[in-house]
Short mmCIF file of C-alpha atoms in Angstrom, two decimals:
data_model
loop_
_atom_site.label_atom_id
_atom_site.label_comp_id
_atom_site.label_asym_id
_atom_site.label_seq_id
_atom_site.Cartn_x
_atom_site.Cartn_y
_atom_site.Cartn_z
CA MET A 1 -0.07 0.27 -0.11
CA THR A 2 1.30 3.24 -1.24
CA VAL A 3 2.52 6.07 1.92
CA SER A 4 -0.45 8.27 0.71
CA ARG A 5 -3.06 5.69 0.52
CA THR A 6 -2.38 4.81 4.34
CA VAL A 7 -2.62 8.55 5.36
CA CYS A 8 -5.78 8.67 3.43
CA LEU A 9 -6.81 5.00 5.05
CA GLY A 10 -5.31 6.32 8.39
CA PHE A 11 -7.62 9.39 9.02
CA LEU A 12 -10.53 7.29 7.87
CA ALA A 13 -9.85 4.49 10.36
CA VAL A 14 -9.61 6.82 13.78
CA ILE A 15 -13.36 8.88 12.34
CA THR A 16 -14.64 5.71 11.87
CA VAL A 17 -13.10 4.83 15.96
CA GLY A 18 -13.99 8.73 17.48
CA THR A 19 -17.70 8.07 15.88
CA LEU A 20 -18.78 5.33 17.34
CA LEU A 21 -17.09 6.90 21.00
CA LEU A 22 -18.90 9.98 20.23
CA MET A 23 -22.26 7.97 19.52
CA MET A 24 -22.04 6.15 23.38
CA PRO A 25 -23.98 7.40 25.88
CA PHE A 26 -21.51 7.86 27.98
CA SER A 27 -20.17 10.78 25.54
CA THR A 28 -23.49 12.52 25.74
CA SER A 29 -24.73 14.96 28.29
CA SER A 30 -28.41 13.59 28.54
CA GLY A 31 -26.63 10.08 28.64
CA THR A 32 -28.75 8.76 25.81
CA TRP A 33 -27.27 7.82 22.04
CA ASN A 34 -25.96 10.16 20.07
CA ASP A 35 -27.42 11.17 16.74
CA PRO A 36 -24.84 9.44 14.53
CA ILE A 37 -24.57 12.64 11.45
CA VAL A 38 -23.56 14.41 14.97
CA ALA A 39 -20.97 12.07 15.64
CA LEU A 40 -19.83 11.45 12.66
CA PHE A 41 -19.81 15.59 12.04
CA THR A 42 -17.50 16.35 15.14
CA ALA A 43 -16.03 13.16 14.77
CA THR A 44 -14.58 14.91 11.07
CA SER A 45 -14.46 18.33 12.49
CA ALA A 46 -12.27 16.96 15.75
CA VAL A 47 -9.89 14.56 12.97
CA CYS A 48 -9.82 17.55 10.40
CA VAL A 49 -8.83 20.07 13.36
CA THR A 50 -11.58 22.28 11.73
CA GLY A 51 -13.58 22.93 14.53
CA LEU A 52 -16.78 23.40 13.13
CA ALA A 53 -19.83 22.37 15.09
CA VAL A 54 -23.55 21.29 14.94
CA VAL A 55 -24.07 20.91 18.54
CA ASP A 56 -22.68 23.01 21.53
CA THR A 57 -19.21 21.51 22.16
CA GLY A 58 -19.70 22.37 26.13
CA THR A 59 -23.43 21.57 26.79
CA ASP A 60 -24.54 18.58 24.58
CA PHE A 61 -21.54 16.23 25.03
CA SER A 62 -19.94 14.40 28.67
CA PHE A 63 -16.73 15.23 29.95
CA TRP A 64 -15.81 11.89 28.57
CA GLY A 65 -17.12 12.88 25.03
CA GLN A 66 -15.37 16.17 25.48
CA LEU A 67 -12.28 14.27 26.18
CA CYS A 68 -12.88 11.99 23.47
CA ILE A 69 -13.10 15.28 20.65
CA LEU A 70 -9.93 17.12 22.25
CA LEU A 71 -8.11 13.19 21.98
CA LEU A 72 -8.90 13.35 17.87
CA ALA A 73 -8.14 17.05 18.06
CA GLN A 74 -4.71 15.70 19.22
CA ILE A 75 -4.69 12.79 16.78
CA GLY A 76 -5.30 14.79 13.97
CA GLY A 77 -3.35 17.91 14.85
CA LEU A 78 -0.15 15.70 14.87
CA GLY A 79 -0.75 14.20 12.03
CA TYR A 80 -1.42 10.73 11.20
CA MET A 81 1.64 9.31 10.80
CA THR A 82 3.23 10.55 13.52
CA SER A 83 0.87 9.67 16.57
CA THR A 84 1.01 5.73 14.81
CA THR A 85 5.04 6.42 14.62
CA PHE A 86 4.85 7.53 18.52
CA LEU A 87 2.31 4.09 19.36
CA ILE A 88 4.72 1.87 17.71
CA MET A 89 8.18 4.08 19.82
CA LEU A 90 6.31 4.10 23.38
CA VAL A 91 5.37 0.05 22.71
CA GLY A 92 9.40 -0.18 22.29
CA ARG A 93 9.13 -1.81 18.61
CA LYS A 94 11.27 -0.65 15.57
CA PHE A 95 10.27 0.76 12.60
CA ASN A 96 10.57 -1.27 9.55
CA LEU A 97 11.49 0.20 6.23
CA ARG A 98 7.73 0.92 4.88
CA GLN A 99 7.32 2.95 7.89
CA LYS A 100 10.66 4.90 7.36
CA ILE A 101 9.88 5.62 4.15
CA ALA A 102 5.97 6.96 5.30
CA ILE A 103 7.56 9.07 7.82
CA GLN A 104 9.81 10.20 5.19
CA GLN A 105 7.52 11.66 3.37
CA THR A 106 5.03 12.90 5.80
CA LEU A 107 7.36 14.62 7.17
CA ASP A 108 9.04 15.36 3.93
CA ARG A 109 13.00 15.24 5.21
CA PRO A 110 16.00 14.42 2.59
CA GLY A 111 16.31 11.22 4.33
CA MET A 112 15.76 8.25 6.63
CA GLN A 113 17.77 8.63 9.17
CA GLY A 114 16.85 10.25 12.55
CA SER A 115 13.49 9.90 12.13
CA ALA A 116 12.75 8.64 15.96
CA GLN A 117 14.73 11.87 17.31
CA VAL A 118 12.02 13.45 14.53
CA ILE A 119 8.77 12.44 16.48
CA ARG A 120 10.58 12.97 19.85
CA SER A 121 11.01 16.15 18.91
CA ILE A 122 7.75 17.36 17.44
CA ILE A 123 6.37 15.32 20.58
CA ALA A 124 8.19 16.70 22.78
CA THR A 125 7.67 20.56 21.05
CA THR A 126 3.85 19.68 21.43
CA MET A 127 3.61 18.86 24.77
CA ILE A 128 6.35 21.68 25.89
CA PHE A 129 4.04 24.66 23.99
CA GLU A 130 0.11 23.18 25.13
CA ILE A 131 1.67 22.28 29.21
CA THR A 132 2.92 26.33 28.93
CA GLY A 133 -0.38 26.97 27.66
CA ILE A 134 -2.45 25.54 30.02
CA PHE A 135 -0.56 27.36 32.57
CA LEU A 136 -1.11 30.64 31.45
CA LEU A 137 -4.73 30.24 31.09
CA ILE A 138 -4.84 29.02 34.54
CA PRO A 139 -5.34 32.17 36.04
CA ALA A 140 -7.81 33.07 33.71
CA PHE A 141 -10.25 30.45 33.83
CA VAL A 142 -10.11 29.67 37.42
CA PRO A 143 -11.30 32.54 39.08
CA ASP A 144 -14.31 32.31 37.78
CA PHE A 145 -14.97 28.89 37.19
CA GLY A 146 -13.23 27.22 40.22
CA TRP A 147 -10.71 24.96 40.22
CA SER A 148 -11.73 21.97 39.08
CA GLN A 149 -13.58 23.43 35.96
CA GLY A 150 -11.54 25.93 35.08
CA LEU A 151 -8.34 23.31 35.30
CA TRP A 152 -10.27 21.19 32.74
CA LEU A 153 -11.11 24.43 30.70
CA ALA A 154 -7.37 26.05 30.65
CA ILE A 155 -6.60 21.84 29.07
CA PHE A 156 -8.94 21.97 26.69
CA HIS A 157 -9.03 25.55 25.17
CA SER A 158 -4.63 25.08 25.35
CA ILE A 159 -4.97 21.86 23.14
CA SER A 160 -7.20 23.12 20.60
CA ALA A 161 -5.47 26.31 20.61
CA TRP A 162 -1.90 24.50 19.82
CA ASN A 163 -3.64 22.02 17.27
CA ASN A 164 -5.91 25.19 15.32
CA ALA A 165 -9.11 22.69 16.09
CA GLY A 166 -11.12 26.18 16.95
CA PHE A 167 -13.20 23.42 19.31
CA SER A 168 -14.45 25.69 22.65
CA LEU A 169 -16.70 24.36 26.24
CA PHE A 170 -18.24 28.39 25.98
CA SER A 171 -21.30 28.81 23.79
CA ASP A 172 -19.55 31.50 22.09
CA SER A 173 -17.06 30.87 21.92
CA LEU A 174 -14.18 33.16 23.42
CA ILE A 175 -16.18 36.38 23.00
CA GLY A 176 -16.67 36.78 26.85
CA TYR A 177 -12.70 37.40 27.10
CA GLN A 178 -12.07 39.28 24.09
CA SER A 179 -10.81 41.97 26.50
CA SER A 180 -8.75 39.27 28.19
CA LEU A 181 -5.11 40.10 27.54
CA LEU A 182 -4.22 36.83 28.76
CA VAL A 183 -6.70 35.04 26.96
CA VAL A 184 -5.74 36.63 23.93
CA PHE A 185 -2.27 36.64 24.36
CA THR A 186 -1.90 33.36 24.87
CA ILE A 187 -4.56 31.81 22.48
CA THR A 188 -3.12 33.39 19.57
CA MET A 189 0.34 32.23 20.34
CA LEU A 190 -0.08 29.03 20.54
CA ILE A 191 -2.48 29.03 17.07
CA ILE A 192 0.48 30.96 15.90
CA PHE A 193 3.11 28.44 17.00
CA GLY A 194 1.04 25.08 16.36
CA GLY A 195 0.35 26.88 12.53
CA ILE A 196 3.87 27.80 11.28
CA GLY A 197 5.32 24.50 11.63
CA TYR A 198 7.76 22.21 13.58
CA GLN A 199 10.51 23.07 11.34
CA VAL A 200 10.00 26.55 12.08
CA ILE A 201 10.02 26.42 15.77
CA LEU A 202 12.92 23.97 15.93
CA GLU A 203 15.22 26.47 13.40
CA ILE A 204 13.96 29.16 15.94
CA TYR A 205 15.73 26.93 18.67
CA LEU A 206 18.63 25.80 17.15
CA TRP A 207 19.28 30.13 16.68
CA VAL A 208 18.45 30.53 20.18
CA ARG A 209 21.42 28.08 21.28
CA ASP A 210 23.89 29.24 18.86
CA ARG A 211 23.38 32.49 20.82
CA LEU A 212 23.50 31.46 24.13
CA LEU A 213 26.82 29.18 23.29
CA ASN A 214 28.37 32.64 21.54
CA LYS A 215 29.10 30.03 18.74
CA THR A 216 31.26 32.03 16.18
CA THR A 217 29.09 30.87 12.96
CA ALA A 218 26.62 32.98 11.72
CA PHE A 219 23.33 30.84 11.50
CA VAL A 220 22.13 29.90 8.31
CA PHE A 221 17.79 30.36 8.37
CA SER A 222 15.99 27.59 5.48
CA LEU A 223 14.16 29.00 3.05
CA ASP A 224 11.04 27.32 4.96
CA PHE A 225 12.01 29.23 7.80
CA LYS A 226 12.27 32.76 5.72
CA VAL A 227 9.11 31.97 3.55
CA ALA A 228 6.74 30.86 6.44
CA CYS A 229 7.53 33.78 9.22
CA SER A 230 7.64 36.62 6.76
CA THR A 231 4.82 35.79 4.89
CA THR A 232 3.00 34.34 8.36
CA LEU A 233 4.13 37.86 9.32
CA ILE A 234 3.07 40.10 6.47
CA LEU A 235 -0.92 37.92 6.38
CA LEU A 236 -0.81 39.43 10.29
CA PHE A 237 -0.43 42.65 9.60
CA ILE A 238 -2.69 43.09 6.73
CA GLY A 239 -5.69 40.88 8.80
CA THR A 240 -5.11 42.95 11.62
CA PHE A 241 -5.38 46.36 9.79
CA ALA A 242 -8.10 44.75 7.88
CA PHE A 243 -10.60 44.22 10.61
CA LEU A 244 -9.92 47.19 12.11
CA SER A 245 -10.47 49.54 8.82
CA ILE A 246 -13.96 47.91 8.01
CA GLU A 247 -15.67 46.57 11.04
CA ILE A 248 -14.67 49.62 13.25
CA LYS A 249 -17.82 51.31 12.98
CA ASN A 250 -19.79 48.12 12.90
CA GLN A 251 -21.91 48.27 15.80
CA GLU A 252 -22.50 44.98 16.13
CA THR A 253 -18.80 43.81 15.81
CA PHE A 254 -15.82 46.62 17.17
CA GLY A 255 -18.39 49.34 17.11
CA LEU A 256 -19.05 49.51 20.78
CA LEU A 257 -15.10 48.76 22.14
CA THR A 258 -13.13 50.42 22.87
CA LEU A 259 -9.87 51.12 21.47
CA PRO A 260 -7.44 48.19 23.46
CA ALA A 261 -10.53 46.12 23.04
CA GLN A 262 -11.03 46.78 19.34
CA LEU A 263 -7.24 46.19 18.69
CA LEU A 264 -7.27 42.62 20.32
CA ALA A 265 -9.98 42.07 18.86
CA ALA A 266 -8.66 43.17 15.46
CA TRP A 267 -5.87 41.06 16.12
CA PHE A 268 -7.16 37.59 17.36
CA GLN A 269 -9.99 38.01 14.38
CA SER A 270 -6.32 38.11 12.34
CA VAL A 271 -4.47 34.88 13.82
CA THR A 272 -8.28 32.98 14.18
CA THR A 273 -8.73 32.90 10.55
CA ARG A 274 -5.10 31.40 9.70
CA THR A 275 -7.50 28.00 10.75
CA ALA A 276 -7.75 28.25 14.21
CA GLY A 277 -11.45 28.76 14.31
CA PHE A 278 -12.38 30.21 17.62
CA ASN A 279 -13.88 33.63 17.53
CA SER A 280 -13.45 36.43 19.88
CA ILE A 281 -16.74 38.76 17.59
CA ASP A 282 -19.78 37.33 16.68
CA VAL A 283 -18.95 36.48 13.27
CA SER A 284 -22.76 36.74 11.51
CA GLN A 285 -23.05 39.62 12.17
CA MET A 286 -19.66 41.44 10.25
CA THR A 287 -20.04 43.22 7.25
CA THR A 288 -19.60 41.80 3.59
CA ALA A 289 -16.16 42.92 3.13
CA GLY A 290 -15.16 41.57 6.65
CA LEU A 291 -16.64 38.22 5.52
CA PHE A 292 -14.33 37.94 2.24
CA ILE A 293 -11.48 39.38 3.51
CA THR A 294 -11.72 36.61 6.02
CA ILE A 295 -12.41 33.73 3.53
CA ALA A 296 -9.05 34.57 1.69
CA LEU A 297 -7.14 34.33 4.58
CA MET A 298 -8.62 31.02 5.78
CA PHE A 299 -8.09 29.70 2.51
CA ILE A 300 -4.44 30.58 2.36
CA GLY A 301 -4.38 29.21 5.51
CA ALA A 302 -1.29 28.22 7.78
CA SER A 303 2.13 26.64 6.29
CA PRO A 304 3.75 23.46 5.88
CA SER A 305 4.12 20.66 8.79
CA GLY A 306 1.66 22.79 11.23
CA THR A 307 -1.67 22.07 12.60
CA GLY A 308 -3.68 24.33 10.02
CA GLY A 309 -5.05 23.91 6.88
CA GLY A 310 -5.47 26.16 3.26
CA ILE A 311 -3.04 25.57 0.63
CA LYS A 312 -0.12 26.86 3.13
CA THR A 313 1.60 30.13 3.13
CA THR A 314 4.60 28.61 1.25
CA THR A 315 2.28 27.71 -2.11
CA LEU A 316 0.80 31.42 -1.71
CA ARG A 317 4.46 32.90 -2.11
CA VAL A 318 6.14 30.30 -4.58
CA LEU A 319 2.75 31.56 -6.64
CA THR A 320 2.96 35.35 -5.87
CA SER A 321 6.97 34.85 -6.65
CA CYS A 322 5.83 33.07 -9.98
CA THR A 323 3.82 36.54 -11.13
CA LYS A 324 6.36 38.40 -10.19
CA SER A 325 9.02 37.33 -12.29
CA ILE A 326 6.27 37.13 -15.59
CA LEU A 327 5.82 40.83 -14.74
CA GLN A 328 9.48 41.19 -14.59
CA GLY A 329 10.05 39.16 -18.11
CA LYS A 330 11.94 36.40 -15.76
CA GLU A 331 12.22 32.72 -17.13
CA GLU A 332 12.74 32.02 -13.69
CA VAL A 333 11.67 32.43 -10.13
CA LEU A 334 13.78 33.46 -6.62
CA LEU A 335 12.23 33.40 -3.59
CA TYR A 336 15.50 34.87 -0.83
CA GLU A 337 17.78 34.60 -4.05
CA ARG A 338 16.96 31.26 -4.40
CA LYS A 339 15.67 29.77 -7.36
CA ILE A 340 12.48 27.37 -7.14
CA ALA A 341 11.88 24.42 -8.98
CA ILE A 342 9.73 23.85 -11.72
CA SER A 343 8.08 21.03 -9.94
CA LEU A 344 7.53 23.19 -6.55
CA ILE A 345 5.73 25.51 -9.07
CA LEU A 346 3.52 22.88 -10.71
CA LYS A 347 2.62 21.98 -6.96
CA ALA A 348 2.10 24.84 -5.79
CA VAL A 349 -0.52 25.27 -9.25
CA GLY A 350 -1.68 21.71 -8.74
CA VAL A 351 -2.86 22.78 -5.10
CA LEU A 352 -4.65 25.81 -6.01
CA VAL A 353 -6.40 24.67 -8.83
CA GLY A 354 -6.83 21.38 -6.50
CA SER A 355 -8.21 23.49 -3.29
CA VAL A 356 -10.14 26.36 -5.92
CA ALA A 357 -11.91 23.07 -7.64
CA MET A 358 -12.80 21.40 -4.02
CA VAL A 359 -14.70 24.52 -2.83
CA LEU A 360 -16.35 25.77 -6.44
CA LEU A 361 -17.95 21.49 -5.92
CA SER A 362 -18.61 22.23 -2.65
CA THR A 363 -20.44 25.08 -3.04
CA ILE A 364 -22.49 24.27 -5.62
CA LEU A 365 -24.16 21.01 -4.70
CA ILE A 366 -24.69 23.16 -0.99
CA SER A 367 -26.25 25.39 -3.00
CA LEU A 368 -28.59 22.48 -4.91
CA THR A 369 -29.58 20.87 -1.37
CA ASP A 370 -30.37 23.70 0.55
CA PRO A 371 -31.10 26.68 -1.74
CA GLU A 372 -32.64 28.81 0.60
CA LEU A 373 -28.62 29.51 1.81
CA ASN A 374 -26.68 33.19 1.38
CA PHE A 375 -24.21 32.86 -0.72
CA ILE A 376 -21.66 34.54 0.97
CA GLN A 377 -22.36 32.53 4.13
CA LEU A 378 -22.78 29.29 2.06
CA LEU A 379 -19.10 29.93 0.86
CA PHE A 380 -17.79 31.25 4.30
CA GLU A 381 -18.89 28.16 5.35
CA VAL A 382 -17.91 25.76 2.96
CA VAL A 383 -13.93 27.66 3.00
CA SER A 384 -13.90 27.19 6.86
CA ALA A 385 -14.70 23.54 5.88
CA PHE A 386 -11.86 22.83 3.62
CA ALA A 387 -9.38 25.00 4.97
CA THR A 388 -10.34 23.55 8.26
CA VAL A 389 -10.50 26.28 10.43
CA GLY A 390 -13.68 26.23 11.96
CA LEU A 391 -15.33 29.56 11.77
CA SER A 392 -18.84 30.15 11.22
CA THR A 393 -21.80 32.58 10.59
CA GLY A 394 -24.23 30.27 13.01
CA ILE A 395 -25.84 28.04 9.95
CA THR A 396 -23.74 24.84 10.28
CA SER A 397 -26.40 23.20 12.47
CA SER A 398 -29.17 24.44 10.31
CA VAL A 399 -28.24 22.42 6.96
CA SER A 400 -29.74 19.69 5.81
CA VAL A 401 -28.38 15.98 6.46
CA PRO A 402 -26.81 15.83 2.82
CA ALA A 403 -25.38 19.26 3.01
CA LYS A 404 -23.34 18.33 6.67
CA LEU A 405 -21.95 15.32 4.42
CA ILE A 406 -20.36 17.21 1.84
CA LEU A 407 -19.51 19.48 5.11
CA ILE A 408 -18.10 16.18 5.66
CA VAL A 409 -16.16 15.34 2.94
CA THR A 410 -14.57 18.86 2.19
CA MET A 411 -13.16 18.65 5.62
CA TYR A 412 -11.47 15.59 5.42
CA VAL A 413 -10.22 16.35 1.82
CA GLY A 414 -9.15 19.85 3.07
CA ARG A 415 -7.65 18.06 6.06
CA VAL A 416 -5.66 14.86 4.39
CA GLY A 417 -4.68 17.60 0.61
CA VAL A 418 -5.97 17.36 -2.79
CA LEU A 419 -2.82 15.72 -4.36
CA LEU A 420 -2.40 13.30 -1.50
CA LEU A 421 -5.74 12.01 -1.93
CA MET A 422 -5.72 12.06 -5.94
CA ALA A 423 -2.71 10.25 -5.13
CA ALA A 424 -3.90 7.46 -3.08
CA VAL A 425 -6.98 7.15 -5.43
CA LEU A 426 -5.31 7.34 -8.69
CA GLY A 427 -1.04 5.97 -7.03
CA ASP A 428 1.37 7.32 -6.82
CA PRO A 429 3.01 9.25 -10.08
CA ARG A 430 5.40 7.48 -12.02
CA PRO A 431 8.18 9.23 -14.13
CA SER A 432 8.24 9.10 -18.06
CA ARG A 433 10.67 8.69 -20.19
CA ILE A 434 8.22 9.97 -23.43
CA HIS A 435 9.01 13.41 -24.16
CA TYR A 436 7.35 15.54 -26.43
CA PRO A 437 8.02 18.62 -28.47
CA GLU A 438 7.54 22.57 -27.66
CA GLU A 439 4.70 24.75 -29.14
CA ASN A 440 3.75 28.41 -28.24
CA LEU A 441 0.08 28.77 -26.73
CA LEU A 442 -1.36 32.01 -25.86
CA VAL A 443 -2.19 32.85 -22.73
CA GLY A 444 -3.81 35.31 -20.75
#
């Protein structure tokens, strides 16, 4: 079985197990059997670290149901191969060749050596950030809910934020804490570092270590680091400025807030659109312009090897650099004085075309099953599902069963990736020895 099929089937297996667990009476607050569609939708949303919900997570699920959702989000955030590899390591088994190849391709590593060490580093990084988030959130939640409930809220929201899952135990997500500097700072930092990718965090650690050791040789950051960090910072700044400018007069979102609270809300909204799914304002009350900006940021998403979705920041930079090269009359695509390979450009184009096609198909199908839905709300919901964001204008629970099933498929495709899913269905591509002659074609 190919690696792509292993990953795709692995996610389906975890979703199936999660669905069965969430159907059980012990998972619901009422103690009765759960609706299979609700269980399937919630399990898919958790494994795909989306956060879209058809019921209130904090009231409709018991503690065990909430714990199940959290574990599914943790597995989904780490990725199927990382999670299963870690379990193999726990029981003391050694990797076979197929597993080493799978880890190499899943983590996009140049070789198979040191895979176990990489997995340990990823797990350690995850635990460090999540535990730090828990300790920072305890002072915010414990005074309001007591130690027992406050500690659980801190644990749940820290893990959910790091994995960009977007599930919250509050009915209004984090609107009640929109002016809390501690909560906003903690959640946004977890979202950013969780979505920026393990490789970037590792390079930051190595750079800090070299500075502390006073090494004379200059530390050289990789192209992945430069592109992911610069693109993330640019998008965060643009998003914060855009939301503040557009929503500042909207009485239902920013208009009635103080200036510091407006800045916090704009910053939080800009961060959460990077596939996190939490919200500190009522998304359904945003202006049309604000919703379109949110859709664009959601579609771009986070960075590769992170816990977020979307087409990824690196894909955006490759495509924009390609456009820049064409406008300048260049025949090479450059990023930070490095030439981008044609294969990467073709992959970026494939990701964009496949993603747009999936969003269009899902939007068309849901518009047929639920013709009464507003177009902007429908498009928002589909992009949120595909980019595994979880933000919603409030229509998730009210759409028909066929529409819910379409959103489930959309979340799954968005999590495993369009190209990976196509490779799983069609088989891994094989290089061809046949070369055809070139010919010009009118484009644009």
